[in-house]
Coordinates of C-alpha atoms in Angstrom, one line a residue:
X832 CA 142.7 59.4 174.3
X833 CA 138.8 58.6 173.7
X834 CA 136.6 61.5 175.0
X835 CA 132.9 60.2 176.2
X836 CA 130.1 61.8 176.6
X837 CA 127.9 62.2 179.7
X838 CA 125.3 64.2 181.5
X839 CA 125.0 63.7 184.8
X840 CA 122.4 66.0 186.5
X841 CA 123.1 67.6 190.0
X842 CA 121.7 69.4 192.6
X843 CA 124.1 72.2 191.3
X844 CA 122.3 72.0 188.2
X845 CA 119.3 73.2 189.7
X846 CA 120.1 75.0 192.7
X847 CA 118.4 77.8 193.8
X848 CA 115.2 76.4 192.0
X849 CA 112.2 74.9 194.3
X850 CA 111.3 71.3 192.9
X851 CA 108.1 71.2 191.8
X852 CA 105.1 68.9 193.7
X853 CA 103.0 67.5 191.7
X854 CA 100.5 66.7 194.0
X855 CA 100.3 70.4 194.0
X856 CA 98.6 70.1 190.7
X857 CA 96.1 67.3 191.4
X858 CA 98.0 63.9 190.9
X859 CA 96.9 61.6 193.8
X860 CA 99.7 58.5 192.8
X861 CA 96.9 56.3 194.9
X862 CA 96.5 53.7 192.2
X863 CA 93.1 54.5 191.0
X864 CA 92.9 58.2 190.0
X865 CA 93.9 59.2 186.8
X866 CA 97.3 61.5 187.2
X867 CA 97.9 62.0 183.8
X868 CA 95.9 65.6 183.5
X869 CA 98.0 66.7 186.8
X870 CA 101.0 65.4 185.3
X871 CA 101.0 67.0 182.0
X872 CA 100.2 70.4 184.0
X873 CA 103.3 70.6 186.2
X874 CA 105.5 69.3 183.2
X875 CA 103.7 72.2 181.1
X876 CA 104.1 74.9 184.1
X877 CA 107.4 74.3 185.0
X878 CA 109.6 77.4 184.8
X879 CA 112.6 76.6 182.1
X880 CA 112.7 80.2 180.6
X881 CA 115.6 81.0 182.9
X882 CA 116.9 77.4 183.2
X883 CA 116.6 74.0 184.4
X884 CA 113.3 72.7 186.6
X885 CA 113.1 69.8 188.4
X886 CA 109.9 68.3 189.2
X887 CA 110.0 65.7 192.2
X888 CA 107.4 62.8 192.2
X889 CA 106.6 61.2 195.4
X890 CA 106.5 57.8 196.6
X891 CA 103.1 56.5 195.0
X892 CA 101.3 54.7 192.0
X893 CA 100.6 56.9 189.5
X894 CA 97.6 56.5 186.5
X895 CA 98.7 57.4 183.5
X896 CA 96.6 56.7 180.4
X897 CA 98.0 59.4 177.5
X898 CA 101.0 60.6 176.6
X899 CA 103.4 63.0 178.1
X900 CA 104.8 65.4 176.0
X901 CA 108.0 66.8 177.7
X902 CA 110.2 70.1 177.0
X903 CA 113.6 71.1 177.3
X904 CA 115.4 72.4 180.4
X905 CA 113.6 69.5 182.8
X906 CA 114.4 67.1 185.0
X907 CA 111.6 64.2 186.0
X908 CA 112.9 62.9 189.3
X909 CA 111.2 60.1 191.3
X910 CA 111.7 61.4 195.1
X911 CA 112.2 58.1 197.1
X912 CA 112.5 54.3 196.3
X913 CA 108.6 53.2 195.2
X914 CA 107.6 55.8 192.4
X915 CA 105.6 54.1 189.2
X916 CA 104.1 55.5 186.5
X917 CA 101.6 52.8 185.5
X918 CA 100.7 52.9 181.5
X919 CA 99.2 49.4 181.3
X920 CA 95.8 51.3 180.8
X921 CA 96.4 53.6 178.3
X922 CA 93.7 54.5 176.2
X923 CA 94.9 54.2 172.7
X924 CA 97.6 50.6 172.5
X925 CA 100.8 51.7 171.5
X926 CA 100.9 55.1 172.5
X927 CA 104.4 56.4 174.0
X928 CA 104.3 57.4 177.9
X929 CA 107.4 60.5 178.2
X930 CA 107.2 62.0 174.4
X931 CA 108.8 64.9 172.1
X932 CA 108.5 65.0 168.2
X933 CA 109.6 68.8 166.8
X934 CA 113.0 70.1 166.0
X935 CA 115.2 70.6 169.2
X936 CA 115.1 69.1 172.7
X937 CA 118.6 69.9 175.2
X938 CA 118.9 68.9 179.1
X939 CA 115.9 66.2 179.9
X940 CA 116.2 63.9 182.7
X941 CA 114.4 61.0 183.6
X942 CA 115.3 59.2 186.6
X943 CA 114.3 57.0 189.4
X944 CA 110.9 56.2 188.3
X945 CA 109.5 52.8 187.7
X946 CA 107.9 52.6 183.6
X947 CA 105.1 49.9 183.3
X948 CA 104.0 49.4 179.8
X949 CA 101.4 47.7 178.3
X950 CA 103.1 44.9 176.9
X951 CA 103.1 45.6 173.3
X952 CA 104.4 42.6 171.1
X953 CA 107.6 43.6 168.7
X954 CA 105.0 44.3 166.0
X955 CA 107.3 45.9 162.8
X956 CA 109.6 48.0 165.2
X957 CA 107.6 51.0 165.0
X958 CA 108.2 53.6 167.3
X959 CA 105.0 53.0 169.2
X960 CA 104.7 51.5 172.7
X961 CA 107.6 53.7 173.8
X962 CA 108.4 54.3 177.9
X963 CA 110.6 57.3 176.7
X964 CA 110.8 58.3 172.8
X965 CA 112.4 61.5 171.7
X966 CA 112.5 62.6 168.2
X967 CA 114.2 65.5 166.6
X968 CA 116.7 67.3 164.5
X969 CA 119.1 67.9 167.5
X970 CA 118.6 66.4 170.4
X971 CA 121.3 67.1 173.2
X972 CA 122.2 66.3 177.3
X973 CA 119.5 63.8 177.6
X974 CA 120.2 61.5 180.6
X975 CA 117.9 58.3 181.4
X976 CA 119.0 57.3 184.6
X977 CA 118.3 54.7 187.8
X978 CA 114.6 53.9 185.8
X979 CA 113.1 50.4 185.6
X980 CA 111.7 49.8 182.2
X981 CA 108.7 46.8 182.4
X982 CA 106.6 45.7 179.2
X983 CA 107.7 48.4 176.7
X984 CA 108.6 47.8 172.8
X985 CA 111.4 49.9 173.4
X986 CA 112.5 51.0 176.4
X987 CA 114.6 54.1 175.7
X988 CA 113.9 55.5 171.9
X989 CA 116.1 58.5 170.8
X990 CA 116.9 60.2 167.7
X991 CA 115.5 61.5 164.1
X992 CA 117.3 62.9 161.2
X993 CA 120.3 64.1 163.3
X994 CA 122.7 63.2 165.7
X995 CA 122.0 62.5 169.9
X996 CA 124.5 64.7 170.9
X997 CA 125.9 63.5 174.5
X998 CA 122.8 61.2 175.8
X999 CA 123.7 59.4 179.1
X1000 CA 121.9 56.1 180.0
X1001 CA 122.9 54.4 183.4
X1002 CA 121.8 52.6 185.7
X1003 CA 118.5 51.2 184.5
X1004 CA 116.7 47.8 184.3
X1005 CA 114.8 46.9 181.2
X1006 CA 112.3 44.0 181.6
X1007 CA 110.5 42.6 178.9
X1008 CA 111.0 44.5 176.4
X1009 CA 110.3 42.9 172.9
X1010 CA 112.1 45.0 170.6
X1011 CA 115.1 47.0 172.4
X1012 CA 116.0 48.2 176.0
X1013 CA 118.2 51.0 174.4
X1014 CA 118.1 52.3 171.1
X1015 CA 119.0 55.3 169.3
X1016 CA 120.5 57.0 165.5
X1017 CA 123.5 58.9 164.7
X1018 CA 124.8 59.7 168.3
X1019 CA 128.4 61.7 169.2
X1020 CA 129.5 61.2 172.9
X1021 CA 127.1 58.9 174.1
X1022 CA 127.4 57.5 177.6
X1023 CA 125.4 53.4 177.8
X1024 CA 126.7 52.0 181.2
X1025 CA 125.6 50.0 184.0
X1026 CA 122.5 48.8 182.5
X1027 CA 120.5 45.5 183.3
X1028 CA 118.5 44.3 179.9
X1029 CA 116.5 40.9 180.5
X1030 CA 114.5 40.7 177.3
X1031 CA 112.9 37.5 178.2
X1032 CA 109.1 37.7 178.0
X1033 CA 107.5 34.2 179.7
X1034 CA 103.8 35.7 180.4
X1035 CA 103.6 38.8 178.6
X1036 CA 102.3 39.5 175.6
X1037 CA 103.9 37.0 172.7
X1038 CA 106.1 35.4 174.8
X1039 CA 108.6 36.0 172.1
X1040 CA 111.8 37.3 173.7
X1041 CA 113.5 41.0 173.0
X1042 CA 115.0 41.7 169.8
X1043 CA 118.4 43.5 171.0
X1044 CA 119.3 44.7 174.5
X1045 CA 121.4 47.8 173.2
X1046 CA 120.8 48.6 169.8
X1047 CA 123.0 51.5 168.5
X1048 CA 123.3 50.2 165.1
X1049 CA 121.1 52.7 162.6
X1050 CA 119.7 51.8 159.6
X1051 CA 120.6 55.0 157.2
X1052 CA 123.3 55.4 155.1
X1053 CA 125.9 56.9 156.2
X1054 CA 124.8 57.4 159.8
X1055 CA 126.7 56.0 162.7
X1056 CA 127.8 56.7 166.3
X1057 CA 131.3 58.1 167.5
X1058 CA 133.2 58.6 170.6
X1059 CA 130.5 55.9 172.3
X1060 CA 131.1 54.3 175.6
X1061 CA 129.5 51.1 176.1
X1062 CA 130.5 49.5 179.4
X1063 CA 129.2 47.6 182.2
X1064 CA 126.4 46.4 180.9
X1065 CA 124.4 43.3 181.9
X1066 CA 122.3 41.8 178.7
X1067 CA 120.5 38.4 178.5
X1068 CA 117.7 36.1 176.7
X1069 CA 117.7 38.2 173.6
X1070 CA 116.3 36.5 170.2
X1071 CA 119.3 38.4 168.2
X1072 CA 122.3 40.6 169.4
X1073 CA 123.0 41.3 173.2
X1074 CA 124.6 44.2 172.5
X1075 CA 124.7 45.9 168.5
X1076 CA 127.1 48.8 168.2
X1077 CA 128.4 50.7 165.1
X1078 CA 130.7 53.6 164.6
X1079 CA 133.9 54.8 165.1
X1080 CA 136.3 55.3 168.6
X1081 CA 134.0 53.0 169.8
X1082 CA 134.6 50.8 173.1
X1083 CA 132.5 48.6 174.6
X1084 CA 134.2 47.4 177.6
X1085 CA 133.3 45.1 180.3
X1086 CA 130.1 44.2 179.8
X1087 CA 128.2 40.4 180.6
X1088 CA 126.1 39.1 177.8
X1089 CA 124.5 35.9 178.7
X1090 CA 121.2 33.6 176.4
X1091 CA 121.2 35.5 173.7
X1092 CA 121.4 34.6 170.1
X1093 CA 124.4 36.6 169.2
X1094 CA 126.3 38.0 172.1
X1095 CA 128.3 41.3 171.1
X1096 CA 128.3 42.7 167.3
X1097 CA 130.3 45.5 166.4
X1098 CA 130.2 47.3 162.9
X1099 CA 133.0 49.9 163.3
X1100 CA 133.4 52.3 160.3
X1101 CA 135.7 51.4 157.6
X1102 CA 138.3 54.2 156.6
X1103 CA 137.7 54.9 152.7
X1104 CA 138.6 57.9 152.7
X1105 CA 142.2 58.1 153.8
X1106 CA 141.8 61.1 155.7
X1107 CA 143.8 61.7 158.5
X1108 CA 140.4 61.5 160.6
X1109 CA 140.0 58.4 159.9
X1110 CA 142.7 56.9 159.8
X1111 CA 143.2 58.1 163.5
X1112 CA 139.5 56.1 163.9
X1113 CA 140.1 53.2 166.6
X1114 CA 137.5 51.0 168.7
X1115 CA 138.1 48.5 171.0
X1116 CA 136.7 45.4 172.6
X1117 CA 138.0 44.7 176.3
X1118 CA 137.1 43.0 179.1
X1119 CA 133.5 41.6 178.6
X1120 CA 132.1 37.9 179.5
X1121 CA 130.0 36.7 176.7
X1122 CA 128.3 33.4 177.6
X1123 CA 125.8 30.9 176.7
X1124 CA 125.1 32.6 173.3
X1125 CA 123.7 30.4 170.6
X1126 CA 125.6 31.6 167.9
X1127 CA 128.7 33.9 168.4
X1128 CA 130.3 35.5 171.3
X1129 CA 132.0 38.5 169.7
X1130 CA 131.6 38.9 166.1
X1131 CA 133.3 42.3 164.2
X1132 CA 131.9 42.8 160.4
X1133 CA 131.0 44.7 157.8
X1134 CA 127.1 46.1 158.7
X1135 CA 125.2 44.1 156.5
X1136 CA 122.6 46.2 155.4
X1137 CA 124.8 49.3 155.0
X1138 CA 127.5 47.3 152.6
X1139 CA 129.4 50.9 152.6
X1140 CA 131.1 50.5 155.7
X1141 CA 133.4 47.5 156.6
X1142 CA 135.5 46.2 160.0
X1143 CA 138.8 48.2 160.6
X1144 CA 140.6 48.9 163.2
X1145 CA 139.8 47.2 165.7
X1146 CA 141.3 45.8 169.0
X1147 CA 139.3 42.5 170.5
X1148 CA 141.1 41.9 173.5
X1149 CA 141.0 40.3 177.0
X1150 CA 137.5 39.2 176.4
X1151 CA 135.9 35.8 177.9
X1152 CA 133.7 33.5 175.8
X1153 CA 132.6 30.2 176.4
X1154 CA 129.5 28.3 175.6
X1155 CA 128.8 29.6 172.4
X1156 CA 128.8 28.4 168.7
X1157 CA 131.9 30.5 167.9
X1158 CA 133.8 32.7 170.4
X1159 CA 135.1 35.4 168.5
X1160 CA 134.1 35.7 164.2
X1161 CA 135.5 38.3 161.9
X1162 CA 134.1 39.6 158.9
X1163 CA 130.7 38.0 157.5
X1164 CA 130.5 35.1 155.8
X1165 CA 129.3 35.2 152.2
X1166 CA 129.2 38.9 151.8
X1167 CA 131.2 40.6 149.1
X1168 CA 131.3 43.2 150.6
X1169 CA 133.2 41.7 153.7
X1170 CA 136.0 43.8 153.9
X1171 CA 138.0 43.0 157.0
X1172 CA 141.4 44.8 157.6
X1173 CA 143.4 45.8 161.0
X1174 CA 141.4 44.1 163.4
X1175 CA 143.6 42.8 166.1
X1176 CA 143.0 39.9 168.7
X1177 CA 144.9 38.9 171.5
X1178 CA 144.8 38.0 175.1
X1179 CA 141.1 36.4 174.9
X1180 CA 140.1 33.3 176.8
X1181 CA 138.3 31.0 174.5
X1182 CA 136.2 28.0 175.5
X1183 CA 133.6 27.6 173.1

Protein backbone atom coordinates (compact mmCIF):
# COMPACT_ATOMS: atom_id res chain seq x y z
CA UNK A 1 0.00 0.00 0.00
CA UNK A 2 0.95 3.78 -1.01
CA UNK A 3 1.38 6.00 2.19
CA UNK A 4 0.54 9.99 1.46
CA UNK A 5 1.41 12.63 3.04
CA UNK A 6 -0.85 15.40 4.60
CA UNK A 7 -1.17 18.09 7.14
CA UNK A 8 -4.24 19.09 7.93
CA UNK A 9 -4.34 21.77 10.68
CA UNK A 10 -7.08 21.59 13.58
CA UNK A 11 -8.43 23.31 16.22
CA UNK A 12 -6.70 20.60 18.35
CA UNK A 13 -3.66 21.72 16.88
CA UNK A 14 -3.89 24.87 18.54
CA UNK A 15 -6.10 24.49 21.43
CA UNK A 16 -5.64 26.21 24.36
CA UNK A 17 -3.95 29.05 22.36
CA UNK A 18 -6.00 32.53 21.86
CA UNK A 19 -5.91 33.40 18.04
CA UNK A 20 -4.27 36.40 17.46
CA UNK A 21 -6.31 39.81 16.07
CA UNK A 22 -4.61 41.61 13.94
CA UNK A 23 -6.44 44.55 14.09
CA UNK A 24 -4.98 44.49 17.51
CA UNK A 25 -1.83 45.60 15.92
CA UNK A 26 -3.01 48.33 13.65
CA UNK A 27 -4.24 46.63 10.31
CA UNK A 28 -7.49 48.37 9.33
CA UNK A 29 -8.38 45.68 6.15
CA UNK A 30 -10.55 48.97 4.83
CA UNK A 31 -9.05 49.11 1.40
CA UNK A 32 -6.93 52.11 1.61
CA UNK A 33 -4.57 51.86 4.63
CA UNK A 34 -1.58 50.19 4.33
CA UNK A 35 -1.70 46.76 6.61
CA UNK A 36 1.47 45.48 5.79
CA UNK A 37 3.47 47.20 9.02
CA UNK A 38 0.55 45.63 11.27
CA UNK A 39 0.74 42.51 9.52
CA UNK A 40 4.34 41.84 9.76
CA UNK A 41 3.99 42.68 13.66
CA UNK A 42 1.46 40.10 14.66
CA UNK A 43 3.24 37.44 12.37
CA UNK A 44 6.60 38.58 14.18
CA UNK A 45 4.85 38.63 17.80
CA UNK A 46 3.20 35.56 17.64
CA UNK A 47 4.14 33.18 20.45
CA UNK A 48 5.64 29.75 18.64
CA UNK A 49 8.27 29.10 21.38
CA UNK A 50 6.01 26.63 23.07
CA UNK A 51 4.08 25.74 19.85
CA UNK A 52 1.71 26.49 17.25
CA UNK A 53 -0.02 30.20 16.87
CA UNK A 54 -2.79 31.00 14.85
CA UNK A 55 -3.45 34.33 13.77
CA UNK A 56 -7.16 35.00 12.56
CA UNK A 57 -7.68 37.71 9.89
CA UNK A 58 -11.11 39.21 9.68
CA UNK A 59 -13.37 39.85 7.01
CA UNK A 60 -11.78 42.95 5.10
CA UNK A 61 -9.46 44.25 2.36
CA UNK A 62 -6.17 44.31 3.30
CA UNK A 63 -3.04 46.73 1.75
CA UNK A 64 -0.22 45.03 1.49
CA UNK A 65 2.77 46.58 -0.38
CA UNK A 66 6.13 44.46 0.96
CA UNK A 67 6.81 41.23 1.69
CA UNK A 68 5.84 38.98 4.59
CA UNK A 69 8.40 37.10 5.95
CA UNK A 70 6.79 34.19 7.89
CA UNK A 71 8.20 31.64 10.67
CA UNK A 72 7.67 28.22 11.76
CA UNK A 73 4.94 27.04 14.16
CA UNK A 74 2.10 29.44 12.39
CA UNK A 75 -1.04 29.19 11.04
CA UNK A 76 -2.48 32.36 8.83
CA UNK A 77 -6.17 31.80 8.89
CA UNK A 78 -8.73 34.08 7.03
CA UNK A 79 -11.76 34.20 9.75
CA UNK A 80 -14.97 34.30 7.47
CA UNK A 81 -15.74 34.15 3.73
CA UNK A 82 -14.36 37.88 2.19
CA UNK A 83 -10.60 38.07 3.53
CA UNK A 84 -8.01 39.58 0.73
CA UNK A 85 -4.71 40.46 0.95
CA UNK A 86 -4.36 42.84 -1.97
CA UNK A 87 -0.57 42.99 -3.45
CA UNK A 88 -1.37 44.66 -6.74
CA UNK A 89 0.44 47.82 -5.25
CA UNK A 90 3.48 46.59 -4.11
CA UNK A 91 6.29 48.73 -4.07
CA UNK A 92 9.08 46.95 -5.78
CA UNK A 93 7.33 44.55 -9.06
CA UNK A 94 7.96 41.12 -8.48
CA UNK A 95 8.41 40.96 -4.91
CA UNK A 96 6.86 37.73 -3.17
CA UNK A 97 3.75 38.44 -0.67
CA UNK A 98 4.03 35.28 2.34
CA UNK A 99 8.07 34.69 2.15
CA UNK A 100 10.93 32.40 3.92
CA UNK A 101 14.55 32.03 2.59
CA UNK A 102 16.97 30.36 5.49
CA UNK A 103 17.53 26.85 6.43
CA UNK A 104 14.42 25.24 8.14
CA UNK A 105 10.71 26.08 8.13
CA UNK A 106 8.09 23.10 9.88
CA UNK A 107 4.06 23.54 10.51
CA UNK A 108 2.92 26.89 8.27
CA UNK A 109 -0.52 27.24 7.22
CA UNK A 110 -2.08 29.36 4.91
CA UNK A 111 -5.64 29.20 4.45
CA UNK A 112 -8.83 30.87 3.48
CA UNK A 113 -7.43 34.02 2.32
CA UNK A 114 -7.92 35.60 -1.08
CA UNK A 115 -4.02 36.40 -2.85
CA UNK A 116 -4.19 39.25 -5.53
CA UNK A 117 -1.03 39.68 -7.28
CA UNK A 118 0.22 42.13 -9.51
CA UNK A 119 0.04 40.38 -12.57
CA UNK A 120 3.57 39.69 -13.37
CA UNK A 121 4.18 38.21 -16.99
CA UNK A 122 6.03 34.49 -16.98
CA UNK A 123 9.29 36.53 -17.37
CA UNK A 124 12.30 33.57 -17.10
CA UNK A 125 10.53 31.62 -14.28
CA UNK A 126 12.25 33.31 -11.56
CA UNK A 127 11.03 32.98 -8.26
CA UNK A 128 9.74 36.52 -8.08
CA UNK A 129 6.06 37.56 -8.19
CA UNK A 130 5.31 34.71 -5.63
CA UNK A 131 1.73 34.65 -3.49
CA UNK A 132 3.50 32.13 -1.22
CA UNK A 133 7.36 31.08 -1.80
CA UNK A 134 9.25 29.09 0.72
CA UNK A 135 12.80 28.26 0.37
CA UNK A 136 15.00 26.12 2.46
CA UNK A 137 17.08 23.07 3.28
CA UNK A 138 14.10 21.29 5.07
CA UNK A 139 11.05 22.44 4.74
CA UNK A 140 8.23 20.26 6.57
CA UNK A 141 4.03 20.21 7.45
CA UNK A 142 3.32 23.12 5.17
CA UNK A 143 -0.29 23.16 4.25
CA UNK A 144 -1.84 25.74 1.63
CA UNK A 145 -5.36 25.40 1.92
CA UNK A 146 -9.05 26.83 0.73
CA UNK A 147 -6.82 30.10 -0.75
CA UNK A 148 -7.72 31.79 -4.03
CA UNK A 149 -4.57 32.58 -5.93
CA UNK A 150 -5.29 35.75 -8.66
CA UNK A 151 -2.44 37.35 -10.93
CA UNK A 152 0.68 35.61 -9.40
CA UNK A 153 3.71 33.99 -11.52
CA UNK A 154 3.45 31.22 -9.29
CA UNK A 155 0.97 30.68 -7.12
CA UNK A 156 2.32 28.26 -4.51
CA UNK A 157 6.50 28.08 -4.73
CA UNK A 158 8.13 25.51 -2.39
CA UNK A 159 11.39 24.02 -2.02
CA UNK A 160 15.43 24.66 -2.20
CA UNK A 161 18.25 22.25 -2.01
CA UNK A 162 16.26 19.62 -0.09
CA UNK A 163 13.19 17.74 0.05
CA UNK A 164 9.36 19.31 1.03
CA UNK A 165 8.73 16.85 3.48
CA UNK A 166 4.77 16.29 3.76
CA UNK A 167 3.36 19.70 2.09
CA UNK A 168 -0.55 19.53 1.81
CA UNK A 169 -2.26 21.71 -0.90
CA UNK A 170 -6.19 21.50 -1.15
CA UNK A 171 -8.66 23.17 -1.95
CA UNK A 172 -7.45 26.28 -3.72
CA UNK A 173 -8.23 28.19 -6.93
CA UNK A 174 -5.38 29.53 -9.02
CA UNK A 175 -6.35 32.26 -11.55
CA UNK A 176 -4.09 33.71 -13.92
CA UNK A 177 -1.23 32.61 -13.13
CA UNK A 178 1.43 32.71 -15.91
CA UNK A 179 3.99 30.33 -14.95
CA UNK A 180 2.55 27.65 -12.31
CA UNK A 181 -0.44 27.37 -9.78
CA UNK A 182 1.61 24.70 -7.81
CA UNK A 183 5.17 24.07 -7.92
CA UNK A 184 7.70 22.60 -5.85
CA UNK A 185 11.47 20.27 -5.78
CA UNK A 186 12.32 17.05 -4.28
CA UNK A 187 9.13 16.43 -2.14
CA UNK A 188 8.32 12.98 0.06
CA UNK A 189 4.60 12.55 1.02
CA UNK A 190 3.15 15.27 -0.60
CA UNK A 191 -0.66 15.75 -0.53
CA UNK A 192 -2.02 18.08 -4.24
CA UNK A 193 -5.83 17.50 -4.26
CA UNK A 194 -8.95 19.30 -4.94
CA UNK A 195 -7.37 22.16 -6.71
CA UNK A 196 -9.00 24.50 -9.42
CA UNK A 197 -6.01 25.93 -11.89
CA UNK A 198 -7.40 28.25 -14.74
CA UNK A 199 -4.18 29.59 -16.29
CA UNK A 200 -5.93 31.53 -18.84
CA UNK A 201 -4.90 35.26 -18.74
CA UNK A 202 -7.50 37.33 -21.31
CA UNK A 203 -6.80 41.02 -19.68
CA UNK A 204 -3.96 40.62 -17.58
CA UNK A 205 -0.69 41.29 -18.12
CA UNK A 206 0.64 39.33 -21.50
CA UNK A 207 -2.34 37.70 -22.18
CA UNK A 208 -0.09 34.73 -22.59
CA UNK A 209 -1.67 31.80 -20.78
CA UNK A 210 0.02 29.73 -17.69
CA UNK A 211 2.87 27.60 -18.27
CA UNK A 212 1.79 24.41 -16.13
CA UNK A 213 -1.08 24.07 -13.57
CA UNK A 214 0.83 21.57 -11.22
CA UNK A 215 4.36 21.38 -11.83
CA UNK A 216 6.19 18.76 -9.67
CA UNK A 217 8.66 18.01 -12.15
CA UNK A 218 12.33 19.48 -10.85
CA UNK A 219 14.95 20.33 -12.90
CA UNK A 220 18.17 18.80 -10.81
CA UNK A 221 19.65 15.74 -11.24
CA UNK A 222 18.67 13.28 -9.48
CA UNK A 223 15.91 14.97 -7.66
CA UNK A 224 12.31 13.75 -7.73
CA UNK A 225 9.12 13.34 -5.71
CA UNK A 226 7.96 10.02 -3.88
CA UNK A 227 4.98 8.75 -2.23
CA UNK A 228 2.91 11.87 -4.05
CA UNK A 229 -0.84 12.03 -4.26
CA UNK A 230 -2.12 13.90 -6.99
CA UNK A 231 -5.94 13.66 -7.19
CA UNK A 232 -8.96 15.63 -7.82
CA UNK A 233 -7.67 18.15 -9.48
CA UNK A 234 -9.37 20.53 -11.94
CA UNK A 235 -6.57 22.12 -14.59
CA UNK A 236 -7.41 24.08 -17.84
CA UNK A 237 -6.04 26.67 -20.70
CA UNK A 238 -2.42 25.96 -19.96
CA UNK A 239 0.20 26.81 -22.85
CA UNK A 240 2.16 23.32 -21.84
CA UNK A 241 1.36 20.50 -19.34
CA UNK A 242 -2.01 20.44 -17.25
CA UNK A 243 -0.54 18.49 -14.83
CA UNK A 244 3.63 17.53 -14.78
CA UNK A 245 4.53 14.97 -12.21
CA UNK A 246 7.85 12.98 -11.66
CA UNK A 247 8.88 10.36 -9.19
CA UNK A 248 8.27 7.32 -7.82
CA UNK A 249 4.87 5.53 -6.04
CA UNK A 250 3.33 8.18 -7.69
CA UNK A 251 -0.59 8.37 -8.45
CA UNK A 252 -2.34 10.90 -9.94
CA UNK A 253 -5.91 9.84 -9.82
CA UNK A 254 -9.02 11.38 -10.83
CA UNK A 255 -8.24 14.54 -11.98
CA UNK A 256 -10.06 16.81 -15.07
CA UNK A 257 -7.58 18.40 -17.49
CA UNK A 258 -9.27 20.42 -20.03
CA UNK A 259 -7.49 23.37 -23.02
CA UNK A 260 -4.31 22.73 -22.37
CA UNK A 261 -1.45 21.95 -24.65
CA UNK A 262 -0.43 18.67 -23.10
CA UNK A 263 -2.94 17.28 -20.63
CA UNK A 264 -1.14 14.86 -17.99
CA UNK A 265 2.81 14.05 -18.19
CA UNK A 266 4.28 11.74 -15.94
CA UNK A 267 8.16 10.99 -15.66
CA UNK A 268 8.24 8.17 -13.14
CA UNK A 269 11.75 7.08 -12.06
CA UNK A 270 13.42 4.32 -13.94
CA UNK A 271 14.80 1.41 -11.68
CA UNK A 272 18.73 1.23 -12.54
CA UNK A 273 19.73 0.14 -9.79
CA UNK A 274 18.05 -3.20 -9.22
CA UNK A 275 17.57 -2.73 -5.64
CA UNK A 276 14.88 -4.14 -3.98
CA UNK A 277 13.57 -0.41 -3.45
CA UNK A 278 13.10 0.09 -6.56
CA UNK A 279 12.07 -2.48 -7.92
CA UNK A 280 9.13 -2.34 -5.44
CA UNK A 281 8.75 1.42 -7.07
CA UNK A 282 5.06 1.65 -8.68
CA UNK A 283 2.88 4.71 -9.98
CA UNK A 284 -0.24 4.76 -11.35
CA UNK A 285 -2.65 6.64 -13.60
CA UNK A 286 -6.50 6.11 -12.74
CA UNK A 287 -9.47 7.63 -13.28
CA UNK A 288 -8.84 11.20 -14.79
CA UNK A 289 -10.78 12.92 -17.83
CA UNK A 290 -8.33 14.58 -20.04
CA UNK A 291 -10.09 16.63 -22.71
CA UNK A 292 -9.74 19.08 -25.40
CA UNK A 293 -5.84 19.00 -25.22
CA UNK A 294 -3.96 20.08 -28.27
CA UNK A 295 -1.41 17.56 -28.18
CA UNK A 296 -1.62 14.49 -25.86
CA UNK A 297 -3.99 13.31 -23.20
CA UNK A 298 -1.73 11.17 -21.13
CA UNK A 299 1.76 10.84 -22.11
CA UNK A 300 4.39 8.57 -19.73
CA UNK A 301 8.30 9.25 -20.80
CA UNK A 302 11.61 9.50 -20.10
CA UNK A 303 12.05 13.35 -18.39
CA UNK A 304 13.73 14.97 -21.18
CA UNK A 305 16.00 17.09 -19.63
CA UNK A 306 17.11 14.63 -16.89
CA UNK A 307 17.98 11.71 -19.66
CA UNK A 308 18.97 9.61 -16.36
CA UNK A 309 15.64 8.60 -15.53
CA UNK A 310 13.31 6.68 -17.91
CA UNK A 311 9.27 5.36 -17.81
CA UNK A 312 8.87 2.10 -15.65
CA UNK A 313 6.40 0.72 -14.03
CA UNK A 314 3.66 2.17 -14.64
CA UNK A 315 -0.23 1.38 -14.60
CA UNK A 316 -2.39 3.84 -17.00
CA UNK A 317 -5.70 2.77 -16.39
CA UNK A 318 -9.40 3.59 -16.56
CA UNK A 319 -8.60 7.01 -17.83
CA UNK A 320 -10.94 9.08 -20.41
CA UNK A 321 -9.43 10.97 -23.29
CA UNK A 322 -11.07 12.47 -26.08
CA UNK A 323 -10.41 15.42 -28.21
CA UNK A 324 -6.94 15.41 -28.28
CA UNK A 325 -4.02 14.85 -30.86
CA UNK A 326 -3.18 11.52 -29.18
CA UNK A 327 -4.99 9.94 -26.15
CA UNK A 328 -2.46 8.09 -24.37
CA UNK A 329 1.69 8.27 -25.80
CA UNK A 330 4.52 6.32 -24.26
CA UNK A 331 7.98 6.98 -24.32
CA UNK A 332 9.31 10.18 -26.30
CA UNK A 333 9.79 10.31 -29.66
CA UNK A 334 13.29 10.81 -31.00
CA UNK A 335 15.09 10.53 -27.70
CA UNK A 336 17.86 7.96 -27.18
CA UNK A 337 17.44 7.89 -24.25
CA UNK A 338 13.69 6.77 -24.33
CA UNK A 339 13.78 3.94 -22.35
CA UNK A 340 10.22 2.54 -21.83
CA UNK A 341 9.71 -0.79 -19.97
CA UNK A 342 6.66 -2.20 -17.68
CA UNK A 343 4.17 0.39 -18.31
CA UNK A 344 0.81 -1.18 -18.45
CA UNK A 345 -2.50 0.06 -20.17
CA UNK A 346 -5.79 -1.10 -19.95
CA UNK A 347 -9.36 -0.30 -19.38
CA UNK A 348 -9.08 3.37 -20.97
CA UNK A 349 -11.77 4.94 -23.01
CA UNK A 350 -10.16 6.42 -26.07
CA UNK A 351 -11.82 8.91 -28.48
CA UNK A 352 -9.32 10.99 -29.77
Amino acid sequence: ALAYGGNPTTWADVMGKPAIDPRDHGAQGDGSHDDTAALQAVISAAPTADGIATIEIPDGHYIVTSTLTVKSDLVIRGLGNNVTIDFSTAAVAGDNLFEYVGASLSDVTIENLHLIGQGTDKGDGSASGVAVRFSADALTRITVRGCTFTNWRYGVLLGSTGVVDSPYVTGNRFVACPHTGVTMNASLNATITDNWVDSLRTGTGDEVSGVVGIWCSPLASGAHHENMLVQGNHVQNTYAEGINICGKHVSVVGNTVTGCNDGITVEPIFVTTGTAEDVKAFSVVSGNVVRDNTLGGITVRHDPINNTRSAGYVAVTGNVTSGNRDGIRIGLAGASTGVVSDVTVSGNVCSD
